Short mmCIF file of C-alpha atoms and ligand atoms in Angstrom, two decimals:
data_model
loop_
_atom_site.label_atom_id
_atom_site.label_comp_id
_atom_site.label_asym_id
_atom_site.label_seq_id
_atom_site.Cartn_x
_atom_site.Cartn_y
_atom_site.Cartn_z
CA UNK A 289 87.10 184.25 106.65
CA UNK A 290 86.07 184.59 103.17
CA UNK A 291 83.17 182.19 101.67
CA UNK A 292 84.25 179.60 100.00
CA UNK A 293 82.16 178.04 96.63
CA UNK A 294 81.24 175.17 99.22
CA UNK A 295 79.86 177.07 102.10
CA UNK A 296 77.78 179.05 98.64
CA UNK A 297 76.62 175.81 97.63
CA UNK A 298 74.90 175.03 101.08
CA UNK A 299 72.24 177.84 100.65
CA UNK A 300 71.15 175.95 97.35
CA UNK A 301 68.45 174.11 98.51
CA UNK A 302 68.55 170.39 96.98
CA UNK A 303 66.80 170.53 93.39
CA UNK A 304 64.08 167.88 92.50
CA UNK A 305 64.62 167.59 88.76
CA UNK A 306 61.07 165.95 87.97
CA UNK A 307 59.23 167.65 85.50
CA UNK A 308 56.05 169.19 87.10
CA UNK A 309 54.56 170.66 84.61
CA UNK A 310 53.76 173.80 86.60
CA UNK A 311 54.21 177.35 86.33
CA UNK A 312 57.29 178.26 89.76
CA UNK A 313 55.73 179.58 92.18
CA UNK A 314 58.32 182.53 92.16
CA UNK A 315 57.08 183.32 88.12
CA UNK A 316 52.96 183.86 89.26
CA UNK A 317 52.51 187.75 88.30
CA UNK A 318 55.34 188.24 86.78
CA UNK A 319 55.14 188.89 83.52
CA UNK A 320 56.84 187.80 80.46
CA UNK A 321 59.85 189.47 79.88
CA UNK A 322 59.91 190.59 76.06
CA UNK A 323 62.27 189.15 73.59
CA UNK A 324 64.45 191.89 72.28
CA UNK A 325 63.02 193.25 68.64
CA UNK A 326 65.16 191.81 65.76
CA UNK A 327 65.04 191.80 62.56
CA UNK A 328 62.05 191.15 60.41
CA UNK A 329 60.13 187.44 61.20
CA UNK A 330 60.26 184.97 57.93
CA UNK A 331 56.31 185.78 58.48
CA UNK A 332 56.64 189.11 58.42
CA UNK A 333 58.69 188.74 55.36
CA UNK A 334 55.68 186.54 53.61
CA UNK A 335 54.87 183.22 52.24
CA UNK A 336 57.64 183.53 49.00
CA UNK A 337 60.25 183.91 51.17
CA UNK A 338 59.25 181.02 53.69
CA UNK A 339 58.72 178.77 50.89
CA UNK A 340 62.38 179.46 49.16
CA UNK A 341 64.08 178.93 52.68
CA UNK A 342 62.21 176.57 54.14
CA UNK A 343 61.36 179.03 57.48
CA UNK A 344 59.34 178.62 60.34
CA UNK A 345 57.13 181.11 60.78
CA UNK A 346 59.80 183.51 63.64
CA UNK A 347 63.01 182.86 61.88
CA UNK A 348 64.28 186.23 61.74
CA UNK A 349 67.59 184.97 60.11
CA UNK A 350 68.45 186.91 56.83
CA UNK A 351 69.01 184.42 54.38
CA UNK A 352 69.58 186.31 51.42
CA UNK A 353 71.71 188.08 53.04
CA UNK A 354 74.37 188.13 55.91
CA UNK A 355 73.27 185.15 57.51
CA UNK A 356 72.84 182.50 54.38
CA UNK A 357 71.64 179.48 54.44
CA UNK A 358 72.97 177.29 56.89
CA UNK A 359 70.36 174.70 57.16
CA UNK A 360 68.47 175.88 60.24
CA UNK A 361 66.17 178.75 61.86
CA UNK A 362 66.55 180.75 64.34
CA UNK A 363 64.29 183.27 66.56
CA UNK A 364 65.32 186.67 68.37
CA UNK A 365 68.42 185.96 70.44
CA UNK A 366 67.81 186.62 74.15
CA UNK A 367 70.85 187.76 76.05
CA UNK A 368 71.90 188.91 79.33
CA UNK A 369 75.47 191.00 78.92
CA UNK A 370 77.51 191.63 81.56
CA UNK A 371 77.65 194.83 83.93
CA UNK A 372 81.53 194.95 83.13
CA UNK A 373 84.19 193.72 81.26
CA UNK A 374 85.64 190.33 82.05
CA UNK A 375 88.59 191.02 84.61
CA UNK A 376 90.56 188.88 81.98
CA UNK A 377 89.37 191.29 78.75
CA UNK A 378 91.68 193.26 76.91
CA UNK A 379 90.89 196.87 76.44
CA UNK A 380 88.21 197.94 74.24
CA UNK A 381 87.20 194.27 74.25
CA UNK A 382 83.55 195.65 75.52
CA UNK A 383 80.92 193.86 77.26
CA UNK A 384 81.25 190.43 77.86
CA UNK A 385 77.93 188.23 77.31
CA UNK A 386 77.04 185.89 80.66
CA UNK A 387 74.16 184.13 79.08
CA UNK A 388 71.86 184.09 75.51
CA UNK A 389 69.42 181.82 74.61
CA UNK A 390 67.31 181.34 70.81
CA UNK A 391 65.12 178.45 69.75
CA UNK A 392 67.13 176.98 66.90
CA UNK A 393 65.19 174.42 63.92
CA UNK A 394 67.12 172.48 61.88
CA UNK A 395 65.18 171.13 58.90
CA UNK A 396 67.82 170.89 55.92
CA UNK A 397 66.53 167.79 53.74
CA UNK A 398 64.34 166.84 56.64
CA UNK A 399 62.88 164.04 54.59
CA UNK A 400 65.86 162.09 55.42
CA UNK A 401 67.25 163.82 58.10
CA UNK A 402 64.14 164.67 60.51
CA UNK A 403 62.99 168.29 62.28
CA UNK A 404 64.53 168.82 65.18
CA UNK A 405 63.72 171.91 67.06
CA UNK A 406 65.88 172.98 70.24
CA UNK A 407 66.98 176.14 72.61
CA UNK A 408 70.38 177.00 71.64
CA UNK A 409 72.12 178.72 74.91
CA UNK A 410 75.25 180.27 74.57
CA UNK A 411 77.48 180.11 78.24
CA UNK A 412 80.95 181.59 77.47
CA UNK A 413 82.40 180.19 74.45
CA UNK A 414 80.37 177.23 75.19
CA UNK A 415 76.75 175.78 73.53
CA UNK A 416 73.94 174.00 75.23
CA UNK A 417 71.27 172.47 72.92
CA UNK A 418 68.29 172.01 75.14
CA UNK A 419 64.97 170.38 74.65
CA UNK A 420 61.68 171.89 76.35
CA UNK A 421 62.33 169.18 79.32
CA UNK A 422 65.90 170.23 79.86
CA UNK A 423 64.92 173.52 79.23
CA UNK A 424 62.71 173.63 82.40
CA UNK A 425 65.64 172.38 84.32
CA UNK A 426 67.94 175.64 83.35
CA UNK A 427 65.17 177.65 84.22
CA UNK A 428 64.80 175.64 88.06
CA UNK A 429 68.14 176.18 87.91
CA UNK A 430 68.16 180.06 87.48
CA UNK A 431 65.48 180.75 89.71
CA UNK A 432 66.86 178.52 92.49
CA UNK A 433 70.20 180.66 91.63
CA UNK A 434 68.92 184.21 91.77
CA UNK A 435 67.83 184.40 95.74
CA UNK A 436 71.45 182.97 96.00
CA UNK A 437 72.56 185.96 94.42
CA UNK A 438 70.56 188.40 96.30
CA UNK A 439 71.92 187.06 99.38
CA UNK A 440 75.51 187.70 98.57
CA UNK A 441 74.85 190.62 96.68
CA UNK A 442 73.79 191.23 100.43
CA UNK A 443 77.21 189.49 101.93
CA UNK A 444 79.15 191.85 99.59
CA UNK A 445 77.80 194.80 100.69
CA UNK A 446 78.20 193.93 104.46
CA UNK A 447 81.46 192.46 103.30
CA UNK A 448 82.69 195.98 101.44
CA UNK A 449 81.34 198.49 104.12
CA UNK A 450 84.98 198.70 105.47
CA UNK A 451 86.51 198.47 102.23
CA UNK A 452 89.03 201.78 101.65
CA UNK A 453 91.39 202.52 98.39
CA UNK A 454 95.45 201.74 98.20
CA UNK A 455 97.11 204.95 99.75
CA UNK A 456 99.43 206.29 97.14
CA UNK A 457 102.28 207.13 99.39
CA UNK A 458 102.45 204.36 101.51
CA UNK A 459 102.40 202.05 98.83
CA UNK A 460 105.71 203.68 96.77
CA UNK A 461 107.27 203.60 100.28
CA UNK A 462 106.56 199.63 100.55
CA UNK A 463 107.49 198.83 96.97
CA UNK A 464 110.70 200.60 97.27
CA UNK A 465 111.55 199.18 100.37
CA UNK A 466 110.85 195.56 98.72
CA UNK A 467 113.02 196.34 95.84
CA UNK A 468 115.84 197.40 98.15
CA UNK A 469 115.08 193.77 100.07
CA UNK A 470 115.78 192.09 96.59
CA UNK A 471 118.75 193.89 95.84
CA UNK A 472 120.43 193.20 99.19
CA UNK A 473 119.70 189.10 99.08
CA UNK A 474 120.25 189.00 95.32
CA UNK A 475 123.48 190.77 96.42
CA UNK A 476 124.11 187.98 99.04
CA UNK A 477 123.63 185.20 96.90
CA UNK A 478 125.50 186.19 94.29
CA UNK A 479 128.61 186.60 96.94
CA UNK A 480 127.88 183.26 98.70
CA UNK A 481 128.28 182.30 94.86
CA UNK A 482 131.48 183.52 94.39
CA UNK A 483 132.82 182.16 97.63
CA UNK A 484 132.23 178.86 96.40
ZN1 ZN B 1208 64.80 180.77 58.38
#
């Protein structure tokens, strides 16, 4: 029988939401996984160019350039791309993206409007804004997910072990003998039709 979503969802042990304020136990000696490099901080850049633009100090947004000035700041985008295509993707559509993540501060005419400062995670073609608190709730979330994923990872392989490719031959055989079904009903039904 194959696994359905709700027999999945029974190995995801119940999640308390409360913030803790702890490290997860599965993160101690890890450590941090770099950002990937990009392009030059609004530090790096210097104090002229953080004063014209308004940046925090690791905007690396170009905003004299190709990315303007749309009223906010953004870090190094953190993404995890997929190991395929989607199954849906057209050719040469490339790598699809499962998941990227960049703190995002918006601070256009913040006398009026506020600073607000949030983790911008990108989920398909979707957005989530996060704050720090709902931010530690994605990450529960993840690292509740990944043993999940190990253990079907697991169920795959045990699953695929007798797996074996379409035989070429056998296959014509069967679709030509299906067409030939068609053509004999359609052939029927079009003389019942007649009858009439
Ligand atoms: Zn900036």
């Amino acid at each position: 029988m194959i696994a359905q979503p709700k027999d999945i969802d029974h190995a995801v042990p119940a999640l308390d939401l409360t913030p803790t304020g702890k490290v997860p136990a599965v993160l101690n000696g890890l450590p941090a996984q770099p950002i990937p490099p990009a392009g030059l901080t609004a530090e790096q850049r210097g104090a002229e160019w953080m004063a014209r633009y308004g940046c925090t100090p690791w905007c690396v947004l170009d905003h004299a350039g190709t990315d303007g000035e749309p009223g906010w700041h953004q870090g190094p985008r953190a993404a995890v791309t997929a190991p395929t295509p989607y199954a849906d993707s057209m050719p040469g559509d490339g790598l699809g993206l499962v998941l990227a993540a960049r703190v995002t501060t918006v601070n256009q005419d913040a006398a009026a409007f506020g600073v607000e400062s949030l983790l911008w995670v990108e989920i398909d073609c979707e957005t989530l804004e996060l704050d720090v608190e709902q931010t530690d709730v994605l990450i529960s979330r993840l690292e509740q997910f990944l043993p999940v994923l190990r253990a079907l990872r697991g169920q795959l392989a045990e699953a695929s072990g007798g797996d074996f490719p379409a035989d070429p031959v056998a296959k014509a055989r069967y679709m030509a003998e299906m067409d030939e079904r068609v053509k004999t009903r359609t052939a029927e039904l079009l003389a019942a039709e007649a009858s009439k």
